[in-house]
JSON list of C-alpha atoms in Angstrom, two decimals:
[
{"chain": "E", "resi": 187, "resn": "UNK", "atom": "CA", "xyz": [0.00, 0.00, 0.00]},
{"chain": "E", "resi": 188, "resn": "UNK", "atom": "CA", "xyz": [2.96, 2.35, 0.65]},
{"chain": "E", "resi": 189, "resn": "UNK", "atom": "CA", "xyz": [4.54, 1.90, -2.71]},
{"chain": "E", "resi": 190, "resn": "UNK", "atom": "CA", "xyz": [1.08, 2.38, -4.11]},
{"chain": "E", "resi": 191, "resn": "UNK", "atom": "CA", "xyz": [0.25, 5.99, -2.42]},
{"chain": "E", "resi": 192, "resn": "UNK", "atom": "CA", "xyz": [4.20, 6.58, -3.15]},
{"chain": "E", "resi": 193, "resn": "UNK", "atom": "CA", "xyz": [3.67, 6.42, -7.02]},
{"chain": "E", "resi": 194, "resn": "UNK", "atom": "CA", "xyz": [0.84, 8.57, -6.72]},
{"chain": "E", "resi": 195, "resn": "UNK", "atom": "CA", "xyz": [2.38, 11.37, -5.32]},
{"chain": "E", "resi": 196, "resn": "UNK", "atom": "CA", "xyz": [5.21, 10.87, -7.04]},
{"chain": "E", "resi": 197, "resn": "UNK", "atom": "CA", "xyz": [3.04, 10.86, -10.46]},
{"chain": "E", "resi": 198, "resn": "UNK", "atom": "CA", "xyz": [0.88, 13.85, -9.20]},
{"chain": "E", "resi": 199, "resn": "UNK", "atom": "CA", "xyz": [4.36, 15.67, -8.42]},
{"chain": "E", "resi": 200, "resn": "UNK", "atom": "CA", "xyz": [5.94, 14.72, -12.00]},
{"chain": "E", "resi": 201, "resn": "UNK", "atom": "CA", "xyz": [2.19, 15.97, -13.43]},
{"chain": "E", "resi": 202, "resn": "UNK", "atom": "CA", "xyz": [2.35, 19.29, -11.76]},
{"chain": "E", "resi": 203, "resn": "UNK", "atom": "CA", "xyz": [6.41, 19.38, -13.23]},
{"chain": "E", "resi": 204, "resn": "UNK", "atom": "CA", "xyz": [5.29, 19.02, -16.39]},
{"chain": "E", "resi": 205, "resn": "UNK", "atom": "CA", "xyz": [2.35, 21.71, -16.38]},
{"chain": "E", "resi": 206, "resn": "UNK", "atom": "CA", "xyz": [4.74, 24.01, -15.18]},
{"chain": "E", "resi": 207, "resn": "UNK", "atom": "CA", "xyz": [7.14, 23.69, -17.60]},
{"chain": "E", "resi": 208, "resn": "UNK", "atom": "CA", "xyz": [4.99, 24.26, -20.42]},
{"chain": "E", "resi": 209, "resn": "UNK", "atom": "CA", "xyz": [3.80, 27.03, -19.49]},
{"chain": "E", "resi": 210, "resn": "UNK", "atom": "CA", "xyz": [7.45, 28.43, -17.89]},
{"chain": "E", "resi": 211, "resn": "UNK", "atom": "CA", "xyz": [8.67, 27.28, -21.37]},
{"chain": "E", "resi": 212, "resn": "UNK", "atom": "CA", "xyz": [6.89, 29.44, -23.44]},
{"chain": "E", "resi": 213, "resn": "UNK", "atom": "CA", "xyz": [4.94, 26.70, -25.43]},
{"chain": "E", "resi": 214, "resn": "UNK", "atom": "CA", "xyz": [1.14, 27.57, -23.38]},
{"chain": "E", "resi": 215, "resn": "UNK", "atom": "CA", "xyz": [-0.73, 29.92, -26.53]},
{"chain": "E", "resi": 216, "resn": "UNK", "atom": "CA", "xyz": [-1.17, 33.61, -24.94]},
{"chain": "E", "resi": 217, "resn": "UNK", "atom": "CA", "xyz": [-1.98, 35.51, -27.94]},
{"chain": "E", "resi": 218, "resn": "UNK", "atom": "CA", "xyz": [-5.41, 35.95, -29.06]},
{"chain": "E", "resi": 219, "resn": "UNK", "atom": "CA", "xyz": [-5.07, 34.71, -32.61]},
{"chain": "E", "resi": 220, "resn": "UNK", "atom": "CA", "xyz": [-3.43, 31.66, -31.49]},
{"chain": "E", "resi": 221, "resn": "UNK", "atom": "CA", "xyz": [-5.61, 28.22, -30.36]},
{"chain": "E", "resi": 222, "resn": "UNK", "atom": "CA", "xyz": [-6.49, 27.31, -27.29]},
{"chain": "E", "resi": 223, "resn": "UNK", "atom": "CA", "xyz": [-4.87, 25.50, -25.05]},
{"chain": "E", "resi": 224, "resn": "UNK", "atom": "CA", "xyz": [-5.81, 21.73, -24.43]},
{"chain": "E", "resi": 225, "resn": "UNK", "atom": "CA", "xyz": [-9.16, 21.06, -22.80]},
{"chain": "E", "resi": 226, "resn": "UNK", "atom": "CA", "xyz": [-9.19, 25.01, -22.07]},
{"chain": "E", "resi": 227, "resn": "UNK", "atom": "CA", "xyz": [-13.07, 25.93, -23.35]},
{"chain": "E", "resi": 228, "resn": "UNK", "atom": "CA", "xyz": [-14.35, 23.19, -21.59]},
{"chain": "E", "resi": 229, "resn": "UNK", "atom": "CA", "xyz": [-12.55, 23.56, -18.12]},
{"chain": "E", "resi": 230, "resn": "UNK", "atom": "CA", "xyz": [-13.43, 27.07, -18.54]},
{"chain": "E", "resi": 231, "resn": "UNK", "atom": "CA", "xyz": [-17.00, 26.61, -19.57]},
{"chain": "E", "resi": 232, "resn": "UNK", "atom": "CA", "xyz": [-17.59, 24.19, -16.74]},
{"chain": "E", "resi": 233, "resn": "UNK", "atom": "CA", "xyz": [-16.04, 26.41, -14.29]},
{"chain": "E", "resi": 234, "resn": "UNK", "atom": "CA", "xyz": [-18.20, 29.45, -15.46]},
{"chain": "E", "resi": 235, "resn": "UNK", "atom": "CA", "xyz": [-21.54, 27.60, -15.08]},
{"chain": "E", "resi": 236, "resn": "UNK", "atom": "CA", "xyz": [-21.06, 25.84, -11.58]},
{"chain": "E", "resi": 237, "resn": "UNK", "atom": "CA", "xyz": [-20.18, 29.21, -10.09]},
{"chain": "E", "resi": 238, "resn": "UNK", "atom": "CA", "xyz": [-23.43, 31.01, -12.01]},
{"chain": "E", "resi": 239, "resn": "UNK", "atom": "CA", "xyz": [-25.60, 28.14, -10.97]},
{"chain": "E", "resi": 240, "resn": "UNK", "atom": "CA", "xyz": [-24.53, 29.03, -7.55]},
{"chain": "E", "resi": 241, "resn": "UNK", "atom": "CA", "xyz": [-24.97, 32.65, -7.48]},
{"chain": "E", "resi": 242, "resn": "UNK", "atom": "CA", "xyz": [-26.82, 34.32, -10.40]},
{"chain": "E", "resi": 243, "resn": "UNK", "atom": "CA", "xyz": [-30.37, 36.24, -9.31]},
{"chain": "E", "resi": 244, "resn": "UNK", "atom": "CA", "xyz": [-33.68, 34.60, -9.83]},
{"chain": "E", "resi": 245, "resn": "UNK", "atom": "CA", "xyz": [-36.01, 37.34, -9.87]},
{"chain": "E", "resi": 246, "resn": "UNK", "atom": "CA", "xyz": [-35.24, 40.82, -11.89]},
{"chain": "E", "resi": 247, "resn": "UNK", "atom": "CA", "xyz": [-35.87, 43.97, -9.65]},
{"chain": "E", "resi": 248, "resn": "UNK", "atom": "CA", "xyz": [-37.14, 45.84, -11.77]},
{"chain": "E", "resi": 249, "resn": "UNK", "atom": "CA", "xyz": [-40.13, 46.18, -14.31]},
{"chain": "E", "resi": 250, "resn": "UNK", "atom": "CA", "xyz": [-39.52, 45.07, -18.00]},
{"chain": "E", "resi": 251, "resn": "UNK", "atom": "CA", "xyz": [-41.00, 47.40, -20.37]},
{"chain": "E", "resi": 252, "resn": "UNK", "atom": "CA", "xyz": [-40.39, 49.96, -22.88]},
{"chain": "E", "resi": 253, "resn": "UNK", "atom": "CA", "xyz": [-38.67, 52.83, -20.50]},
{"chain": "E", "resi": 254, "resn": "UNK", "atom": "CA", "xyz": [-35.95, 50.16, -19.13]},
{"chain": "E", "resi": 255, "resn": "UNK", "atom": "CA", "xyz": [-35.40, 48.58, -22.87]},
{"chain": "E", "resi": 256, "resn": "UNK", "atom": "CA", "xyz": [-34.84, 52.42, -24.16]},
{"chain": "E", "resi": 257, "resn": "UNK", "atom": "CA", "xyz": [-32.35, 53.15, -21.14]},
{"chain": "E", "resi": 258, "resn": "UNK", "atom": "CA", "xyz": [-30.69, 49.47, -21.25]},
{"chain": "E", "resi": 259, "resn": "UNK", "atom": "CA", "xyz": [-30.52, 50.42, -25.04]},
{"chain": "E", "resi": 260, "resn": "UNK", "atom": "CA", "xyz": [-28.45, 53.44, -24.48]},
{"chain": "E", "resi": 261, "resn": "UNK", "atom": "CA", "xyz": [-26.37, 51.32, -21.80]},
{"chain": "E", "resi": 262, "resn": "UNK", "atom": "CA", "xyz": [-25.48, 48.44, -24.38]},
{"chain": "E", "resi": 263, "resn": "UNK", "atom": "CA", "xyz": [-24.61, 51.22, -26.75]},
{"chain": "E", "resi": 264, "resn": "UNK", "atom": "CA", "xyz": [-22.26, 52.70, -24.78]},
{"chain": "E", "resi": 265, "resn": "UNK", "atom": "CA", "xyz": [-20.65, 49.97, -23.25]},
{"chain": "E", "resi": 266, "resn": "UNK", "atom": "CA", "xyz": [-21.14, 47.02, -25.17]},
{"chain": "E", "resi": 267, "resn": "UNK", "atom": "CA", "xyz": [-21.75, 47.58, -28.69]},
{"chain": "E", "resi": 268, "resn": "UNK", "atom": "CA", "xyz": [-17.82, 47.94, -29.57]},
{"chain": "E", "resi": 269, "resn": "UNK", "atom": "CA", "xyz": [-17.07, 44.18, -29.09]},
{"chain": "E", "resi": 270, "resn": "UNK", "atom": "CA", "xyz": [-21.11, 42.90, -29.60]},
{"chain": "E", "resi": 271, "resn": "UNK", "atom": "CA", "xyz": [-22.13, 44.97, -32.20]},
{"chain": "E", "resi": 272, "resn": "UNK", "atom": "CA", "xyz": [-24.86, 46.65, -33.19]},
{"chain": "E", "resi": 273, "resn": "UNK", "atom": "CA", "xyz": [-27.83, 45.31, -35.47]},
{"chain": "E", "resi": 274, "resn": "UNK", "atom": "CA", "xyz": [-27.06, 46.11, -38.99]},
{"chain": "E", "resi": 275, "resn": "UNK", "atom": "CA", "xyz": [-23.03, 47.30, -38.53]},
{"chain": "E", "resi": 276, "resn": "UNK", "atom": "CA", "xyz": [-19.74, 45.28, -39.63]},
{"chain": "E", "resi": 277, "resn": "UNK", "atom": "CA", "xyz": [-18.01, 44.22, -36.40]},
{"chain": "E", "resi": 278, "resn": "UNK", "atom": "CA", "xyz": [-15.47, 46.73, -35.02]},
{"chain": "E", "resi": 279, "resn": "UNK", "atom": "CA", "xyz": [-11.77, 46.00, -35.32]},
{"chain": "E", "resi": 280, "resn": "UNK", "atom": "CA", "xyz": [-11.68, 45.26, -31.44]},
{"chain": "E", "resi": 281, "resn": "UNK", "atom": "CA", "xyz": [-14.43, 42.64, -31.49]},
{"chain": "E", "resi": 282, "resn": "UNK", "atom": "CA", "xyz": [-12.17, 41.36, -34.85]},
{"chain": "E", "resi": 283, "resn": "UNK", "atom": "CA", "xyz": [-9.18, 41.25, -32.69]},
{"chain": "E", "resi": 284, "resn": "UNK", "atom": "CA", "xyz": [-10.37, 39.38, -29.57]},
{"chain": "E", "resi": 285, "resn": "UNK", "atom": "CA", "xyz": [-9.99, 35.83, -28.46]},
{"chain": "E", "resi": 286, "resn": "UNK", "atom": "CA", "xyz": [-12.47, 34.44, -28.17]},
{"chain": "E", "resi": 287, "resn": "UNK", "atom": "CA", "xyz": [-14.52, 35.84, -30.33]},
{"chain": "E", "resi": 288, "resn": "UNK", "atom": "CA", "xyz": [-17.30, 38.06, -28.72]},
{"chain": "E", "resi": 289, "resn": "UNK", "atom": "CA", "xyz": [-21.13, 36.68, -29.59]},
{"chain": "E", "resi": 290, "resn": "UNK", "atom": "CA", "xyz": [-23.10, 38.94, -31.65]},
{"chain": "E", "resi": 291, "resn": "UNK", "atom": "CA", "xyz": [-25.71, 39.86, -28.73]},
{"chain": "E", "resi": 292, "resn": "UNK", "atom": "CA", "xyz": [-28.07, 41.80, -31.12]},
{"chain": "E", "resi": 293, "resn": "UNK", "atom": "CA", "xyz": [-27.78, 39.59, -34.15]},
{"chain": "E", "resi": 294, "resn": "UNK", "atom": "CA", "xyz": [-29.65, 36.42, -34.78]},
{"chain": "E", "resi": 295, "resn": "UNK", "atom": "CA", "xyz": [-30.48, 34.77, -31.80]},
{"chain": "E", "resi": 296, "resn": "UNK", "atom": "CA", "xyz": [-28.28, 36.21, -28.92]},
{"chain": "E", "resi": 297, "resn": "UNK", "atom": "CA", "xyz": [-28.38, 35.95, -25.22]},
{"chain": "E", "resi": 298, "resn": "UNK", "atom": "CA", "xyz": [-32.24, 35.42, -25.71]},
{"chain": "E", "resi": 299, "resn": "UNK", "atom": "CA", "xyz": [-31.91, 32.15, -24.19]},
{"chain": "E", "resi": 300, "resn": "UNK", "atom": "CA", "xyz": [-30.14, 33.10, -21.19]},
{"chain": "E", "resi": 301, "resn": "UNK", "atom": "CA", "xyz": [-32.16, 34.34, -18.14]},
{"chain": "E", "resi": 302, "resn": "UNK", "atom": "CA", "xyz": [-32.02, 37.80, -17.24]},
{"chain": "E", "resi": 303, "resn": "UNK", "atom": "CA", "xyz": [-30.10, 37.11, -13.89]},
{"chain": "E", "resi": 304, "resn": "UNK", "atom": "CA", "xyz": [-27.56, 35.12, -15.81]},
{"chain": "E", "resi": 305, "resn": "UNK", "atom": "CA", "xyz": [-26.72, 37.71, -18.23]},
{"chain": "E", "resi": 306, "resn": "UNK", "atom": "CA", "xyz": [-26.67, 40.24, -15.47]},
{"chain": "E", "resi": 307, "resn": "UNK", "atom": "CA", "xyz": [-24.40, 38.10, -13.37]},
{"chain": "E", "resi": 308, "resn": "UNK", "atom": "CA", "xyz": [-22.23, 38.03, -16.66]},
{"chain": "E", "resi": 309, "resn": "UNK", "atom": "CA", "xyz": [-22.53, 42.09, -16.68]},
{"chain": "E", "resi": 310, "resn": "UNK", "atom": "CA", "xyz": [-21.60, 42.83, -13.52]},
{"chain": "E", "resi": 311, "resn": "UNK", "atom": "CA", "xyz": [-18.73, 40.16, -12.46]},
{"chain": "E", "resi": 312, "resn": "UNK", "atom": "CA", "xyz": [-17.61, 40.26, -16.41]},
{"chain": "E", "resi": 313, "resn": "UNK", "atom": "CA", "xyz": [-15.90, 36.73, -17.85]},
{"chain": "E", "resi": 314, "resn": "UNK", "atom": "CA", "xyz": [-12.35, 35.59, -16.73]},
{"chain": "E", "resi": 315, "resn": "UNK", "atom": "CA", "xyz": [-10.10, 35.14, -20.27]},
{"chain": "E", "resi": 316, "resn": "UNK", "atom": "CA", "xyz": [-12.36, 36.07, -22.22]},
{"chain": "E", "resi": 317, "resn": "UNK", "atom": "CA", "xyz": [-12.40, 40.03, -22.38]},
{"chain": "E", "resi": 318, "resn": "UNK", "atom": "CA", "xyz": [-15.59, 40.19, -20.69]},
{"chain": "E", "resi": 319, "resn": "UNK", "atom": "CA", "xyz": [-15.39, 43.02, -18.16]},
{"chain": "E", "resi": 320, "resn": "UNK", "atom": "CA", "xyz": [-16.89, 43.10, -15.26]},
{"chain": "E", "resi": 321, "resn": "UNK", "atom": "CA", "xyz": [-19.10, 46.43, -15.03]},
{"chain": "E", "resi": 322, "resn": "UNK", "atom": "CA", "xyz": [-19.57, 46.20, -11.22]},
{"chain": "E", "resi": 323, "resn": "UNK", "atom": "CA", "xyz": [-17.25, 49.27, -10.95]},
{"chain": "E", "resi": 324, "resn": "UNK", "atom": "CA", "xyz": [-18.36, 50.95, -14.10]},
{"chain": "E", "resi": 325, "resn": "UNK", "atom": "CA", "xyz": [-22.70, 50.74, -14.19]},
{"chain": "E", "resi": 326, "resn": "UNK", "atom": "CA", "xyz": [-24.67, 51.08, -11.50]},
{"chain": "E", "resi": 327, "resn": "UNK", "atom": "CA", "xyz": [-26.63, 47.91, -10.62]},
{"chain": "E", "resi": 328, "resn": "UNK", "atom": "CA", "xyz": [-30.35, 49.50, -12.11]},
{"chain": "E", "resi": 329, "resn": "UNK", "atom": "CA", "xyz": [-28.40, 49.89, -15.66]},
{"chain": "E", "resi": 330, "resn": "UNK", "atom": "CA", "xyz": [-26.76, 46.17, -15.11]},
{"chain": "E", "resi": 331, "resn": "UNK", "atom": "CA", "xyz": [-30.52, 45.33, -15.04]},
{"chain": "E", "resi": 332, "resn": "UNK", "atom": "CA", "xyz": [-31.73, 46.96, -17.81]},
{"chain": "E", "resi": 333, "resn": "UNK", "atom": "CA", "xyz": [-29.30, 46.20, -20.53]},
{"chain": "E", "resi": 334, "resn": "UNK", "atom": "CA", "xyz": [-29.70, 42.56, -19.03]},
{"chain": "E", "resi": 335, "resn": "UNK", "atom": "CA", "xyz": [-33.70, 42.59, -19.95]},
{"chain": "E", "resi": 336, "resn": "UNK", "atom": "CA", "xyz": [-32.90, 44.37, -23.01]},
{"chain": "E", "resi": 337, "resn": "UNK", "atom": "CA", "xyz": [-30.82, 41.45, -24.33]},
{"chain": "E", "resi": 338, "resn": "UNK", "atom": "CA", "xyz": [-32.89, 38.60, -22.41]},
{"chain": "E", "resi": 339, "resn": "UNK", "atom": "CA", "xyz": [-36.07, 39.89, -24.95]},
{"chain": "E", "resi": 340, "resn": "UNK", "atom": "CA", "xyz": [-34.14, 41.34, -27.85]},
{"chain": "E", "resi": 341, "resn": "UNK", "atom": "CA", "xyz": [-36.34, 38.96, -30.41]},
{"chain": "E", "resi": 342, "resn": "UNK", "atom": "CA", "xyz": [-38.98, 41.07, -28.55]},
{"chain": "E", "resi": 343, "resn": "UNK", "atom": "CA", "xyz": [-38.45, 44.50, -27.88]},
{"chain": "E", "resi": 344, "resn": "UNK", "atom": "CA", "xyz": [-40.73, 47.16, -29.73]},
{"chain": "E", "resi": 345, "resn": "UNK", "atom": "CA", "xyz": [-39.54, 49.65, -32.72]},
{"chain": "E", "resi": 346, "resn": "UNK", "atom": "CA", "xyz": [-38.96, 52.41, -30.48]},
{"chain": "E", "resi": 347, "resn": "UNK", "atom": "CA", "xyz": [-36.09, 50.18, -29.50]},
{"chain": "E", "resi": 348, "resn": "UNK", "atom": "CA", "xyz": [-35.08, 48.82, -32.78]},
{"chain": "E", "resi": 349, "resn": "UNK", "atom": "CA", "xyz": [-34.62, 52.42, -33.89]},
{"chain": "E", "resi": 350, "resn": "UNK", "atom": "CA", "xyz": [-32.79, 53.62, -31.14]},
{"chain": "E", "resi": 351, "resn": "UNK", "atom": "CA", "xyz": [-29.94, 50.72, -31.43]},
{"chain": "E", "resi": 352, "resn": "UNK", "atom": "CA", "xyz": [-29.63, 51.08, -35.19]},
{"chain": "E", "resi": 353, "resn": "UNK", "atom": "CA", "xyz": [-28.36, 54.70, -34.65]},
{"chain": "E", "resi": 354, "resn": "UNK", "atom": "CA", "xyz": [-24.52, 54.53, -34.34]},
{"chain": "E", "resi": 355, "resn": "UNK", "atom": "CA", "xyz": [-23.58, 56.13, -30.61]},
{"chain": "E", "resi": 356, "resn": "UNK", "atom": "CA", "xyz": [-21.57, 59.18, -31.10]},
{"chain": "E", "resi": 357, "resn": "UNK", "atom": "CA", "xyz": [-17.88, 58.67, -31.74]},
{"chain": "E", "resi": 358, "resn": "UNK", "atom": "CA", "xyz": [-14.78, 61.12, -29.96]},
{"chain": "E", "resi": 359, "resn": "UNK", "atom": "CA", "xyz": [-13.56, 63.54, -32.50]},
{"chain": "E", "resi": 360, "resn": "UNK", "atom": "CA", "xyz": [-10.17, 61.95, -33.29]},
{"chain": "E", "resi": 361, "resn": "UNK", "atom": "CA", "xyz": [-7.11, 62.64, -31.54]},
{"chain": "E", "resi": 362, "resn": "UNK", "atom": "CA", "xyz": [-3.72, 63.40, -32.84]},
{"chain": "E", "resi": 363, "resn": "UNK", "atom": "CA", "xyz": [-0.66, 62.54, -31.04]},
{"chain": "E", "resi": 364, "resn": "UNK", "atom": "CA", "xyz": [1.87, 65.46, -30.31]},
{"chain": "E", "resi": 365, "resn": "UNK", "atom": "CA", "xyz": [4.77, 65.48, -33.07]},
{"chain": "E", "resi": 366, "resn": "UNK", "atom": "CA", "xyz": [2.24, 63.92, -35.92]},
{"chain": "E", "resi": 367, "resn": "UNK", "atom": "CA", "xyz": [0.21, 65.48, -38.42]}
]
């Protein structure tokens, strides 16, 4: 029995040597145009939906109608439409540059499968490697809510709505940096 548990540590120690190495050696993929490592979606897939299982909200706080689609509009506009797009534009070069690749929230079918409270958990605490921010720091938790409905019922949301997401959000005048022209 003692040489048994002795080759399991040993094996568990020459395991955790050899997970090390690759990634001390360089050879783990840490670009965003480069694949993923082994078994890394599912780990982090599976990871992601035992903690959300755990924690997300049940019940959404606050009324869905028109008013909170038009401000959860203006929200996702803001904030989200430069990596998720918006209905009827190209994607941006930052949503073209990202690994993984960020879903399309407004086209097609969406987030309009998740619950509200999951997509709001996903808002607020934001994705671990996978350039999902968390907007705990950034929204306040009413505007978490709203763009959360808005996307939980975008196959659903009146024209009012429609209209207001198909204009582009303003963009900054551009910049120029001193010692160009």
């Amino acid at each position: 029995m003692k040489k048994f548990l002795l080759g399991v540590v040993v094996g568990i120690a020459l395991l955790c040597i050899i997970v090390v190495g690759y990634f001390l050696s360089g050879s783990a993929p840490v670009a965003t145009d480069a694949p993923p490592m082994p078994m890394e979606k599912y780990l982090a897939k599976k990871a992601l939906h035992a903690v959300m299982d755990r924690e997300i909200p049940k019940t959404v706080p606050i009324p869905v109608d028109e008013t909170n689609y038009l401000a959860g509009a203006q929200v996702y506009k803001d904030n989200c439409a430069v990596c998720h797009g918006l209905p009827g534009q190209p994607a941006t070069a930052i949503a073209k540059g990202m690994f993984p690749k960020p879903p399309e929230l407004m086209h097609g079918k969406g987030v309009t499968d998740d619950e509200p409270g999951e997509t709001y958990w996903k808002v607020v605490h934001g994705i671990r490697l996978t350039g999902m921010p968390g907007f705990r720091n950034t929204l306040n938790d009413t505007q978490a809510w709203q763009v959360s409905i808005l996307l939980a019922n975008a196959d659903k949301v009146p024209d009012t709505v429609k209209t207001q997401m198909a204009t582009l959000p303003p963009q900054p005048p551009p910049t120029t940096i001193k010692g160009t022209r």
